[in-house]
Amino acid sequence: MATVFYIGDSTVTFNRIGSYPQQGMSNVLPLFLKEGVAMCPHGYNGRSTKSFQDEGLWEAVKSGMRKGDFLLIQFGHNDEKADPLRHTDPDTSFKDNLRLFVRAAQDAGAYPILHTPIGRRLFDEAGNFRPGSHGEYPRAIREIGTELNVPVIDLTMLTEQFLAETGDAATRPLFVWPVDNTHLKFDGAVTMVRFWAQEMLKLGSPYADIIEPLADTFDRRGEI
């Protein structure tokens, strides 16, 4: 069976007990995969498309991919930062790094899937959601998807819409609030990965082939 390689930042990281209650999307993504599909998480806190390569983290992924595997690519939170060790420009270096990831997967016979970063839980004093915290990076990801003819799962759009509709108070339990509004707890990770699984099913074969059927009674907050 296929292996799902998942590369990204702290929103992707498979968290151990030392960082509880924080959970990355890798912690719950295996719940949505069909039996026999392997999960290989490669999300690391604070990494960008640049530092992921510069620190040698990409090589293990590149050398491990085989024909029929899947590469999930989810960056943006740290590419935005001013830190020269992590920053990339959305229209130049960021796009170049995404191209490198996608083409390496294709060369290995794997299926690359681009993801825009999940939205930050930002509300003003009146309780209105504040979208757009990722600037131009989601646009850049969508453009690379079009350029290279690979799927893009627009988690920014999906999660920002969910946050705006669900509201400030109701979304607090999904995040490590009040510590921060970026990182997820278990229920939050389930909610975000469910959006991902729904989009994978919409893509059809071969993407839908690795996803468990989703129960109709399972609502948008992961509750029965």
mmCIF file of the C-alpha atoms, coordinates in Angstrom:
data_MODEL
# 
_entry.id   MODEL 
# 
loop_
_atom_site.group_PDB 
_atom_site.id 
_atom_site.type_symbol 
_atom_site.label_atom_id 
_atom_site.label_alt_id 
_atom_site.label_comp_id 
_atom_site.label_asym_id 
_atom_site.label_entity_id 
_atom_site.label_seq_id 
_atom_site.pdbx_PDB_ins_code 
_atom_site.Cartn_x 
_atom_site.Cartn_y 
_atom_site.Cartn_z 
_atom_site.occupancy 
_atom_site.B_iso_or_equiv 
_atom_site.pdbx_formal_charge 
_atom_site.auth_seq_id 
_atom_site.auth_comp_id 
_atom_site.auth_asym_id 
_atom_site.auth_atom_id 
_atom_site.pdbx_PDB_model_num 
ATOM 1   C CA . MET A 1 1   ? 0.000   0.000  0.000   1.00 0.00 ? 1   MET A CA 1 
ATOM 2   C CA . ALA A 1 2   ? 0.925   3.640  -0.358  1.00 0.00 ? 2   ALA A CA 1 
ATOM 3   C CA . THR A 1 3   ? 2.756   5.805  2.166   1.00 0.00 ? 3   THR A CA 1 
ATOM 4   C CA . VAL A 1 4   ? 1.609   9.354  2.882   1.00 0.00 ? 4   VAL A CA 1 
ATOM 5   C CA . PHE A 1 5   ? 4.539   11.727 3.491   1.00 0.00 ? 5   PHE A CA 1 
ATOM 6   C CA . TYR A 1 6   ? 3.462   14.946 5.205   1.00 0.00 ? 6   TYR A CA 1 
ATOM 7   C CA . ILE A 1 7   ? 5.905   17.867 5.245   1.00 0.00 ? 7   ILE A CA 1 
ATOM 8   C CA . GLY A 1 8   ? 5.342   21.214 6.916   1.00 0.00 ? 8   GLY A CA 1 
ATOM 9   C CA . ASP A 1 9   ? 5.564   23.272 10.085  1.00 0.00 ? 9   ASP A CA 1 
ATOM 10  C CA . SER A 1 10  ? 4.179   23.070 13.643  1.00 0.00 ? 10  SER A CA 1 
ATOM 11  C CA . THR A 1 11  ? 0.584   22.860 12.424  1.00 0.00 ? 11  THR A CA 1 
ATOM 12  C CA . VAL A 1 12  ? 1.627   19.595 10.747  1.00 0.00 ? 12  VAL A CA 1 
ATOM 13  C CA . THR A 1 13  ? 3.968   18.214 13.447  1.00 0.00 ? 13  THR A CA 1 
ATOM 14  C CA . PHE A 1 14  ? 3.243   14.879 15.112  1.00 0.00 ? 14  PHE A CA 1 
ATOM 15  C CA . ASN A 1 15  ? 3.324   16.006 18.748  1.00 0.00 ? 15  ASN A CA 1 
ATOM 16  C CA . ARG A 1 16  ? 4.549   13.804 21.602  1.00 0.00 ? 16  ARG A CA 1 
ATOM 17  C CA . ILE A 1 17  ? 3.234   13.940 25.153  1.00 0.00 ? 17  ILE A CA 1 
ATOM 18  C CA . GLY A 1 18  ? 5.734   16.644 26.101  1.00 0.00 ? 18  GLY A CA 1 
ATOM 19  C CA . SER A 1 19  ? 3.808   19.233 24.087  1.00 0.00 ? 19  SER A CA 1 
ATOM 20  C CA . TYR A 1 20  ? 0.325   18.108 25.158  1.00 0.00 ? 20  TYR A CA 1 
ATOM 21  C CA . PRO A 1 21  ? -2.378  19.377 24.644  1.00 0.00 ? 21  PRO A CA 1 
ATOM 22  C CA . GLN A 1 22  ? -0.956  20.691 21.372  1.00 0.00 ? 22  GLN A CA 1 
ATOM 23  C CA . GLN A 1 23  ? -1.661  18.387 18.433  1.00 0.00 ? 23  GLN A CA 1 
ATOM 24  C CA . GLY A 1 24  ? -0.588  18.721 14.833  1.00 0.00 ? 24  GLY A CA 1 
ATOM 25  C CA . MET A 1 25  ? -2.574  17.539 11.866  1.00 0.00 ? 25  MET A CA 1 
ATOM 26  C CA . SER A 1 26  ? -0.238  14.541 11.612  1.00 0.00 ? 26  SER A CA 1 
ATOM 27  C CA . ASN A 1 27  ? -1.515  13.313 14.978  1.00 0.00 ? 27  ASN A CA 1 
ATOM 28  C CA . VAL A 1 28  ? -5.009  12.688 13.613  1.00 0.00 ? 28  VAL A CA 1 
ATOM 29  C CA . LEU A 1 29  ? -4.539  12.266 9.864   1.00 0.00 ? 29  LEU A CA 1 
ATOM 30  C CA . PRO A 1 30  ? -4.025  8.470  10.186  1.00 0.00 ? 30  PRO A CA 1 
ATOM 31  C CA . LEU A 1 31  ? -7.589  8.247  11.551  1.00 0.00 ? 31  LEU A CA 1 
ATOM 32  C CA . PHE A 1 32  ? -8.821  9.286  8.104   1.00 0.00 ? 32  PHE A CA 1 
ATOM 33  C CA . LEU A 1 33  ? -6.641  6.882  6.092   1.00 0.00 ? 33  LEU A CA 1 
ATOM 34  C CA . LYS A 1 34  ? -7.786  3.473  4.957   1.00 0.00 ? 34  LYS A CA 1 
ATOM 35  C CA . GLU A 1 35  ? -6.327  0.475  6.719   1.00 0.00 ? 35  GLU A CA 1 
ATOM 36  C CA . GLY A 1 36  ? -2.942  -0.415 5.265   1.00 0.00 ? 36  GLY A CA 1 
ATOM 37  C CA . VAL A 1 37  ? -2.047  3.136  4.164   1.00 0.00 ? 37  VAL A CA 1 
ATOM 38  C CA . ALA A 1 38  ? 1.110   4.172  6.020   1.00 0.00 ? 38  ALA A CA 1 
ATOM 39  C CA . MET A 1 39  ? 1.702   7.635  7.469   1.00 0.00 ? 39  MET A CA 1 
ATOM 40  C CA . CYS A 1 40  ? 5.174   9.190  7.551   1.00 0.00 ? 40  CYS A CA 1 
ATOM 41  C CA . PRO A 1 41  ? 5.026   12.594 9.303   1.00 0.00 ? 41  PRO A CA 1 
ATOM 42  C CA . HIS A 1 42  ? 7.763   15.119 8.563   1.00 0.00 ? 42  HIS A CA 1 
ATOM 43  C CA . GLY A 1 43  ? 6.348   18.294 10.054  1.00 0.00 ? 43  GLY A CA 1 
ATOM 44  C CA . TYR A 1 44  ? 8.704   20.266 12.280  1.00 0.00 ? 44  TYR A CA 1 
ATOM 45  C CA . ASN A 1 45  ? 8.087   23.291 14.465  1.00 0.00 ? 45  ASN A CA 1 
ATOM 46  C CA . GLY A 1 46  ? 9.233   26.587 13.022  1.00 0.00 ? 46  GLY A CA 1 
ATOM 47  C CA . ARG A 1 47  ? 10.259  25.293 9.616   1.00 0.00 ? 47  ARG A CA 1 
ATOM 48  C CA . SER A 1 48  ? 9.728   27.036 6.310   1.00 0.00 ? 48  SER A CA 1 
ATOM 49  C CA . THR A 1 49  ? 10.253  25.740 2.781   1.00 0.00 ? 49  THR A CA 1 
ATOM 50  C CA . LYS A 1 50  ? 13.781  27.182 3.068   1.00 0.00 ? 50  LYS A CA 1 
ATOM 51  C CA . SER A 1 51  ? 14.849  25.877 6.480   1.00 0.00 ? 51  SER A CA 1 
ATOM 52  C CA . PHE A 1 52  ? 13.260  22.482 5.793   1.00 0.00 ? 52  PHE A CA 1 
ATOM 53  C CA . GLN A 1 53  ? 15.818  22.041 3.034   1.00 0.00 ? 53  GLN A CA 1 
ATOM 54  C CA . ASP A 1 54  ? 18.748  23.867 4.640   1.00 0.00 ? 54  ASP A CA 1 
ATOM 55  C CA . GLU A 1 55  ? 18.564  21.678 7.757   1.00 0.00 ? 55  GLU A CA 1 
ATOM 56  C CA . GLY A 1 56  ? 18.601  18.453 5.729   1.00 0.00 ? 56  GLY A CA 1 
ATOM 57  C CA . LEU A 1 57  ? 15.033  17.463 6.614   1.00 0.00 ? 57  LEU A CA 1 
ATOM 58  C CA . TRP A 1 58  ? 13.952  17.240 2.992   1.00 0.00 ? 58  TRP A CA 1 
ATOM 59  C CA . GLU A 1 59  ? 16.542  14.611 2.044   1.00 0.00 ? 59  GLU A CA 1 
ATOM 60  C CA . ALA A 1 60  ? 14.917  11.898 4.174   1.00 0.00 ? 60  ALA A CA 1 
ATOM 61  C CA . VAL A 1 61  ? 11.587  12.539 2.472   1.00 0.00 ? 61  VAL A CA 1 
ATOM 62  C CA . LYS A 1 62  ? 13.026  12.739 -1.019  1.00 0.00 ? 62  LYS A CA 1 
ATOM 63  C CA . SER A 1 63  ? 14.945  9.477  -0.640  1.00 0.00 ? 63  SER A CA 1 
ATOM 64  C CA . GLY A 1 64  ? 11.984  7.671  0.933   1.00 0.00 ? 64  GLY A CA 1 
ATOM 65  C CA . MET A 1 65  ? 9.279   8.353  -1.646  1.00 0.00 ? 65  MET A CA 1 
ATOM 66  C CA . ARG A 1 66  ? 8.298   5.545  -4.000  1.00 0.00 ? 66  ARG A CA 1 
ATOM 67  C CA . LYS A 1 67  ? 5.915   5.133  -6.904  1.00 0.00 ? 67  LYS A CA 1 
ATOM 68  C CA . GLY A 1 68  ? 2.318   5.405  -5.762  1.00 0.00 ? 68  GLY A CA 1 
ATOM 69  C CA . ASP A 1 69  ? 3.101   7.313  -2.552  1.00 0.00 ? 69  ASP A CA 1 
ATOM 70  C CA . PHE A 1 70  ? 1.626   10.708 -1.683  1.00 0.00 ? 70  PHE A CA 1 
ATOM 71  C CA . LEU A 1 71  ? 3.456   13.895 -0.684  1.00 0.00 ? 71  LEU A CA 1 
ATOM 72  C CA . LEU A 1 72  ? 1.422   16.462 1.263   1.00 0.00 ? 72  LEU A CA 1 
ATOM 73  C CA . ILE A 1 73  ? 3.133   19.885 1.184   1.00 0.00 ? 73  ILE A CA 1 
ATOM 74  C CA . GLN A 1 74  ? 1.950   22.466 3.734   1.00 0.00 ? 74  GLN A CA 1 
ATOM 75  C CA . PHE A 1 75  ? 4.052   25.559 4.450   1.00 0.00 ? 75  PHE A CA 1 
ATOM 76  C CA . GLY A 1 76  ? 3.545   29.291 4.839   1.00 0.00 ? 76  GLY A CA 1 
ATOM 77  C CA . HIS A 1 77  ? 3.431   30.152 8.549   1.00 0.00 ? 77  HIS A CA 1 
ATOM 78  C CA . ASN A 1 78  ? 7.202   30.520 8.808   1.00 0.00 ? 78  ASN A CA 1 
ATOM 79  C CA . ASP A 1 79  ? 8.028   31.535 5.253   1.00 0.00 ? 79  ASP A CA 1 
ATOM 80  C CA . GLU A 1 80  ? 6.194   34.752 6.201   1.00 0.00 ? 80  GLU A CA 1 
ATOM 81  C CA . LYS A 1 81  ? 8.602   35.603 9.011   1.00 0.00 ? 81  LYS A CA 1 
ATOM 82  C CA . ALA A 1 82  ? 11.386  38.176 8.703   1.00 0.00 ? 82  ALA A CA 1 
ATOM 83  C CA . ASP A 1 83  ? 14.015  35.728 10.034  1.00 0.00 ? 83  ASP A CA 1 
ATOM 84  C CA . PRO A 1 84  ? 16.572  35.353 7.190   1.00 0.00 ? 84  PRO A CA 1 
ATOM 85  C CA . LEU A 1 85  ? 17.029  31.670 8.008   1.00 0.00 ? 85  LEU A CA 1 
ATOM 86  C CA . ARG A 1 86  ? 13.365  31.034 7.218   1.00 0.00 ? 86  ARG A CA 1 
ATOM 87  C CA . HIS A 1 87  ? 11.927  33.853 5.124   1.00 0.00 ? 87  HIS A CA 1 
ATOM 88  C CA . THR A 1 88  ? 11.048  33.333 1.484   1.00 0.00 ? 88  THR A CA 1 
ATOM 89  C CA . ASP A 1 89  ? 9.467   35.671 -1.019  1.00 0.00 ? 89  ASP A CA 1 
ATOM 90  C CA . PRO A 1 90  ? 6.031   34.436 -2.105  1.00 0.00 ? 90  PRO A CA 1 
ATOM 91  C CA . ASP A 1 91  ? 6.655   35.145 -5.781  1.00 0.00 ? 91  ASP A CA 1 
ATOM 92  C CA . THR A 1 92  ? 10.236  33.911 -6.090  1.00 0.00 ? 92  THR A CA 1 
ATOM 93  C CA . SER A 1 93  ? 12.014  31.679 -3.554  1.00 0.00 ? 93  SER A CA 1 
ATOM 94  C CA . PHE A 1 94  ? 8.810   30.302 -2.012  1.00 0.00 ? 94  PHE A CA 1 
ATOM 95  C CA . LYS A 1 95  ? 7.521   29.232 -5.420  1.00 0.00 ? 95  LYS A CA 1 
ATOM 96  C CA . ASP A 1 96  ? 10.919  27.786 -6.352  1.00 0.00 ? 96  ASP A CA 1 
ATOM 97  C CA . ASN A 1 97  ? 10.925  25.642 -3.222  1.00 0.00 ? 97  ASN A CA 1 
ATOM 98  C CA . LEU A 1 98  ? 7.411   24.375 -3.901  1.00 0.00 ? 98  LEU A CA 1 
ATOM 99  C CA . ARG A 1 99  ? 8.420   23.483 -7.458  1.00 0.00 ? 99  ARG A CA 1 
ATOM 100 C CA . LEU A 1 100 ? 11.372  21.501 -6.091  1.00 0.00 ? 100 LEU A CA 1 
ATOM 101 C CA . PHE A 1 101 ? 9.143   19.490 -3.735  1.00 0.00 ? 101 PHE A CA 1 
ATOM 102 C CA . VAL A 1 102 ? 6.529   18.811 -6.403  1.00 0.00 ? 102 VAL A CA 1 
ATOM 103 C CA . ARG A 1 103 ? 8.980   17.772 -9.096  1.00 0.00 ? 103 ARG A CA 1 
ATOM 104 C CA . ALA A 1 104 ? 10.889  15.459 -6.761  1.00 0.00 ? 104 ALA A CA 1 
ATOM 105 C CA . ALA A 1 105 ? 7.638   13.680 -5.914  1.00 0.00 ? 105 ALA A CA 1 
ATOM 106 C CA . GLN A 1 106 ? 6.727   13.399 -9.582  1.00 0.00 ? 106 GLN A CA 1 
ATOM 107 C CA . ASP A 1 107 ? 10.188  12.069 -10.428 1.00 0.00 ? 107 ASP A CA 1 
ATOM 108 C CA . ALA A 1 108 ? 9.682   9.357  -7.806  1.00 0.00 ? 108 ALA A CA 1 
ATOM 109 C CA . GLY A 1 109 ? 6.274   8.456  -9.236  1.00 0.00 ? 109 GLY A CA 1 
ATOM 110 C CA . ALA A 1 110 ? 4.503   9.847  -6.157  1.00 0.00 ? 110 ALA A CA 1 
ATOM 111 C CA . TYR A 1 111 ? 1.469   12.141 -6.075  1.00 0.00 ? 111 TYR A CA 1 
ATOM 112 C CA . PRO A 1 112 ? 2.215   15.670 -4.759  1.00 0.00 ? 112 PRO A CA 1 
ATOM 113 C CA . ILE A 1 113 ? -0.601  17.692 -3.201  1.00 0.00 ? 113 ILE A CA 1 
ATOM 114 C CA . LEU A 1 114 ? -0.144  21.343 -2.260  1.00 0.00 ? 114 LEU A CA 1 
ATOM 115 C CA . HIS A 1 115 ? -1.897  22.813 0.778   1.00 0.00 ? 115 HIS A CA 1 
ATOM 116 C CA . THR A 1 116 ? -2.391  26.418 1.750   1.00 0.00 ? 116 THR A CA 1 
ATOM 117 C CA . PRO A 1 117 ? -1.755  26.976 5.502   1.00 0.00 ? 117 PRO A CA 1 
ATOM 118 C CA . ILE A 1 118 ? -4.585  26.699 8.001   1.00 0.00 ? 118 ILE A CA 1 
ATOM 119 C CA . GLY A 1 119 ? -6.022  30.023 9.137   1.00 0.00 ? 119 GLY A CA 1 
ATOM 120 C CA . ARG A 1 120 ? -5.030  31.677 12.378  1.00 0.00 ? 120 ARG A CA 1 
ATOM 121 C CA . ARG A 1 121 ? -7.820  32.130 14.949  1.00 0.00 ? 121 ARG A CA 1 
ATOM 122 C CA . LEU A 1 122 ? -7.830  35.937 15.000  1.00 0.00 ? 122 LEU A CA 1 
ATOM 123 C CA . PHE A 1 123 ? -10.852 37.959 16.148  1.00 0.00 ? 123 PHE A CA 1 
ATOM 124 C CA . ASP A 1 124 ? -11.200 41.655 16.927  1.00 0.00 ? 124 ASP A CA 1 
ATOM 125 C CA . GLU A 1 125 ? -12.671 43.066 20.141  1.00 0.00 ? 125 GLU A CA 1 
ATOM 126 C CA . ALA A 1 126 ? -16.141 42.987 18.606  1.00 0.00 ? 126 ALA A CA 1 
ATOM 127 C CA . GLY A 1 127 ? -15.840 39.278 17.860  1.00 0.00 ? 127 GLY A CA 1 
ATOM 128 C CA . ASN A 1 128 ? -15.360 39.680 14.112  1.00 0.00 ? 128 ASN A CA 1 
ATOM 129 C CA . PHE A 1 129 ? -12.986 37.273 12.419  1.00 0.00 ? 129 PHE A CA 1 
ATOM 130 C CA . ARG A 1 130 ? -9.877  38.818 10.841  1.00 0.00 ? 130 ARG A CA 1 
ATOM 131 C CA . PRO A 1 131 ? -8.919  36.927 7.657   1.00 0.00 ? 131 PRO A CA 1 
ATOM 132 C CA . GLY A 1 132 ? -5.810  37.167 5.526   1.00 0.00 ? 132 GLY A CA 1 
ATOM 133 C CA . SER A 1 133 ? -3.064  36.605 8.093   1.00 0.00 ? 133 SER A CA 1 
ATOM 134 C CA . HIS A 1 134 ? -1.000  34.628 5.553   1.00 0.00 ? 134 HIS A CA 1 
ATOM 135 C CA . GLY A 1 135 ? -0.720  37.461 3.051   1.00 0.00 ? 135 GLY A CA 1 
ATOM 136 C CA . GLU A 1 136 ? 0.274   36.431 -0.459  1.00 0.00 ? 136 GLU A CA 1 
ATOM 137 C CA . TYR A 1 137 ? 1.465   32.904 0.343   1.00 0.00 ? 137 TYR A CA 1 
ATOM 138 C CA . PRO A 1 138 ? -1.866  31.126 -0.268  1.00 0.00 ? 138 PRO A CA 1 
ATOM 139 C CA . ARG A 1 139 ? -2.127  32.839 -3.652  1.00 0.00 ? 139 ARG A CA 1 
ATOM 140 C CA . ALA A 1 140 ? 1.394   31.732 -4.517  1.00 0.00 ? 140 ALA A CA 1 
ATOM 141 C CA . ILE A 1 141 ? 0.555   28.129 -3.625  1.00 0.00 ? 141 ILE A CA 1 
ATOM 142 C CA . ARG A 1 142 ? -2.566  28.166 -5.781  1.00 0.00 ? 142 ARG A CA 1 
ATOM 143 C CA . GLU A 1 143 ? -0.571  29.590 -8.692  1.00 0.00 ? 143 GLU A CA 1 
ATOM 144 C CA . ILE A 1 144 ? 2.041   26.843 -8.437  1.00 0.00 ? 144 ILE A CA 1 
ATOM 145 C CA . GLY A 1 145 ? -0.731  24.269 -8.429  1.00 0.00 ? 145 GLY A CA 1 
ATOM 146 C CA . THR A 1 146 ? -2.078  25.703 -11.654 1.00 0.00 ? 146 THR A CA 1 
ATOM 147 C CA . GLU A 1 147 ? 1.384   26.026 -13.203 1.00 0.00 ? 147 GLU A CA 1 
ATOM 148 C CA . LEU A 1 148 ? 2.397   22.432 -12.432 1.00 0.00 ? 148 LEU A CA 1 
ATOM 149 C CA . ASN A 1 149 ? -1.089  20.931 -12.799 1.00 0.00 ? 149 ASN A CA 1 
ATOM 150 C CA . VAL A 1 150 ? -1.143  19.433 -9.306  1.00 0.00 ? 150 VAL A CA 1 
ATOM 151 C CA . PRO A 1 151 ? -4.003  19.495 -6.776  1.00 0.00 ? 151 PRO A CA 1 
ATOM 152 C CA . VAL A 1 152 ? -4.237  22.303 -4.232  1.00 0.00 ? 152 VAL A CA 1 
ATOM 153 C CA . ILE A 1 153 ? -6.249  21.863 -1.049  1.00 0.00 ? 153 ILE A CA 1 
ATOM 154 C CA . ASP A 1 154 ? -7.098  25.398 0.021   1.00 0.00 ? 154 ASP A CA 1 
ATOM 155 C CA . LEU A 1 155 ? -7.055  25.006 3.784   1.00 0.00 ? 155 LEU A CA 1 
ATOM 156 C CA . THR A 1 156 ? -6.697  28.755 4.233   1.00 0.00 ? 156 THR A CA 1 
ATOM 157 C CA . MET A 1 157 ? -10.041 29.376 2.563   1.00 0.00 ? 157 MET A CA 1 
ATOM 158 C CA . LEU A 1 158 ? -11.780 26.436 4.242   1.00 0.00 ? 158 LEU A CA 1 
ATOM 159 C CA . THR A 1 159 ? -10.530 27.125 7.756   1.00 0.00 ? 159 THR A CA 1 
ATOM 160 C CA . GLU A 1 160 ? -10.990 30.905 7.602   1.00 0.00 ? 160 GLU A CA 1 
ATOM 161 C CA . GLN A 1 161 ? -14.565 30.391 6.451   1.00 0.00 ? 161 GLN A CA 1 
ATOM 162 C CA . PHE A 1 162 ? -15.112 27.937 9.303   1.00 0.00 ? 162 PHE A CA 1 
ATOM 163 C CA . LEU A 1 163 ? -13.625 30.315 11.887  1.00 0.00 ? 163 LEU A CA 1 
ATOM 164 C CA . ALA A 1 164 ? -15.724 33.239 10.657  1.00 0.00 ? 164 ALA A CA 1 
ATOM 165 C CA . GLU A 1 165 ? -18.931 31.184 10.710  1.00 0.00 ? 165 GLU A CA 1 
ATOM 166 C CA . THR A 1 166 ? -18.297 29.434 14.024  1.00 0.00 ? 166 THR A CA 1 
ATOM 167 C CA . GLY A 1 167 ? -17.121 32.488 15.936  1.00 0.00 ? 167 GLY A CA 1 
ATOM 168 C CA . ASP A 1 168 ? -14.684 33.477 18.644  1.00 0.00 ? 168 ASP A CA 1 
ATOM 169 C CA . ALA A 1 169 ? -16.002 31.649 21.696  1.00 0.00 ? 169 ALA A CA 1 
ATOM 170 C CA . ALA A 1 170 ? -16.903 28.388 19.964  1.00 0.00 ? 170 ALA A CA 1 
ATOM 171 C CA . THR A 1 171 ? -13.482 28.016 18.312  1.00 0.00 ? 171 THR A CA 1 
ATOM 172 C CA . ARG A 1 172 ? -11.398 28.627 21.442  1.00 0.00 ? 172 ARG A CA 1 
ATOM 173 C CA . PRO A 1 173 ? -11.486 24.953 22.549  1.00 0.00 ? 173 PRO A CA 1 
ATOM 174 C CA . LEU A 1 174 ? -10.056 23.881 19.179  1.00 0.00 ? 174 LEU A CA 1 
ATOM 175 C CA . PHE A 1 175 ? -6.841  25.854 19.627  1.00 0.00 ? 175 PHE A CA 1 
ATOM 176 C CA . VAL A 1 176 ? -4.222  26.153 22.361  1.00 0.00 ? 176 VAL A CA 1 
ATOM 177 C CA . TRP A 1 177 ? -6.073  29.249 23.500  1.00 0.00 ? 177 TRP A CA 1 
ATOM 178 C CA . PRO A 1 178 ? -5.343  31.487 25.378  1.00 0.00 ? 178 PRO A CA 1 
ATOM 179 C CA . VAL A 1 179 ? -1.684  30.565 24.872  1.00 0.00 ? 179 VAL A CA 1 
ATOM 180 C CA . ASP A 1 180 ? -1.910  31.136 21.129  1.00 0.00 ? 180 ASP A CA 1 
ATOM 181 C CA . ASN A 1 181 ? -4.304  31.140 18.183  1.00 0.00 ? 181 ASN A CA 1 
ATOM 182 C CA . THR A 1 182 ? -2.217  29.123 15.732  1.00 0.00 ? 182 THR A CA 1 
ATOM 183 C CA . HIS A 1 183 ? -1.687  25.682 17.256  1.00 0.00 ? 183 HIS A CA 1 
ATOM 184 C CA . LEU A 1 184 ? -4.381  23.065 17.612  1.00 0.00 ? 184 LEU A CA 1 
ATOM 185 C CA . LYS A 1 185 ? -5.750  20.783 20.285  1.00 0.00 ? 185 LYS A CA 1 
ATOM 186 C CA . PHE A 1 186 ? -7.037  17.319 19.381  1.00 0.00 ? 186 PHE A CA 1 
ATOM 187 C CA . ASP A 1 187 ? -10.551 18.415 18.394  1.00 0.00 ? 187 ASP A CA 1 
ATOM 188 C CA . GLY A 1 188 ? -9.109  21.242 16.347  1.00 0.00 ? 188 GLY A CA 1 
ATOM 189 C CA . ALA A 1 189 ? -6.775  18.895 14.504  1.00 0.00 ? 189 ALA A CA 1 
ATOM 190 C CA . VAL A 1 190 ? -9.696  16.547 13.769  1.00 0.00 ? 190 VAL A CA 1 
ATOM 191 C CA . THR A 1 191 ? -11.712 19.473 12.413  1.00 0.00 ? 191 THR A CA 1 
ATOM 192 C CA . MET A 1 192 ? -8.893  20.639 10.117  1.00 0.00 ? 192 MET A CA 1 
ATOM 193 C CA . VAL A 1 193 ? -8.030  17.158 8.856   1.00 0.00 ? 193 VAL A CA 1 
ATOM 194 C CA . ARG A 1 194 ? -11.696 16.471 8.159   1.00 0.00 ? 194 ARG A CA 1 
ATOM 195 C CA . PHE A 1 195 ? -11.673 19.436 5.766   1.00 0.00 ? 195 PHE A CA 1 
ATOM 196 C CA . TRP A 1 196 ? -8.617  17.855 4.140   1.00 0.00 ? 196 TRP A CA 1 
ATOM 197 C CA . ALA A 1 197 ? -10.252 14.440 3.842   1.00 0.00 ? 197 ALA A CA 1 
ATOM 198 C CA . GLN A 1 198 ? -13.385 15.931 2.288   1.00 0.00 ? 198 GLN A CA 1 
ATOM 199 C CA . GLU A 1 199 ? -11.262 17.654 -0.364  1.00 0.00 ? 199 GLU A CA 1 
ATOM 200 C CA . MET A 1 200 ? -9.270  14.480 -1.026  1.00 0.00 ? 200 MET A CA 1 
ATOM 201 C CA . LEU A 1 201 ? -12.509 12.606 -1.671  1.00 0.00 ? 201 LEU A CA 1 
ATOM 202 C CA . LYS A 1 202 ? -13.603 15.305 -4.122  1.00 0.00 ? 202 LYS A CA 1 
ATOM 203 C CA . LEU A 1 203 ? -10.391 14.817 -6.127  1.00 0.00 ? 203 LEU A CA 1 
ATOM 204 C CA . GLY A 1 204 ? -11.361 11.269 -7.020  1.00 0.00 ? 204 GLY A CA 1 
ATOM 205 C CA . SER A 1 205 ? -8.925  8.449  -7.719  1.00 0.00 ? 205 SER A CA 1 
ATOM 206 C CA . PRO A 1 206 ? -6.111  7.999  -6.758  1.00 0.00 ? 206 PRO A CA 1 
ATOM 207 C CA . TYR A 1 207 ? -6.486  10.591 -3.968  1.00 0.00 ? 207 TYR A CA 1 
ATOM 208 C CA . ALA A 1 208 ? -9.871  9.436  -2.728  1.00 0.00 ? 208 ALA A CA 1 
ATOM 209 C CA . ASP A 1 209 ? -8.703  5.824  -2.736  1.00 0.00 ? 209 ASP A CA 1 
ATOM 210 C CA . ILE A 1 210 ? -6.696  6.236  0.478   1.00 0.00 ? 210 ILE A CA 1 
ATOM 211 C CA . ILE A 1 211 ? -9.438  7.986  2.504   1.00 0.00 ? 211 ILE A CA 1 
ATOM 212 C CA . GLU A 1 212 ? -11.878 6.289  4.878   1.00 0.00 ? 212 GLU A CA 1 
ATOM 213 C CA . PRO A 1 213 ? -15.567 6.989  4.152   1.00 0.00 ? 213 PRO A CA 1 
ATOM 214 C CA . LEU A 1 214 ? -16.777 9.919  6.245   1.00 0.00 ? 214 LEU A CA 1 
ATOM 215 C CA . ALA A 1 215 ? -19.862 9.464  8.422   1.00 0.00 ? 215 ALA A CA 1 
ATOM 216 C CA . ASP A 1 216 ? -22.796 11.704 7.485   1.00 0.00 ? 216 ASP A CA 1 
ATOM 217 C CA . THR A 1 217 ? -23.490 12.360 11.178  1.00 0.00 ? 217 THR A CA 1 
ATOM 218 C CA . PHE A 1 218 ? -20.032 13.800 11.778  1.00 0.00 ? 218 PHE A CA 1 
ATOM 219 C CA . ASP A 1 219 ? -20.435 17.573 11.964  1.00 0.00 ? 219 ASP A CA 1 
ATOM 220 C CA . ARG A 1 220 ? -17.918 20.345 11.214  1.00 0.00 ? 220 ARG A CA 1 
ATOM 221 C CA . ARG A 1 221 ? -16.573 20.415 14.768  1.00 0.00 ? 221 ARG A CA 1 
ATOM 222 C CA . GLY A 1 222 ? -15.903 16.691 14.805  1.00 0.00 ? 222 GLY A CA 1 
ATOM 223 C CA . GLU A 1 223 ? -18.899 15.909 17.043  1.00 0.00 ? 223 GLU A CA 1 
ATOM 224 C CA . ILE A 1 224 ? -21.486 13.157 16.637  1.00 0.00 ? 224 ILE A CA 1 
# 
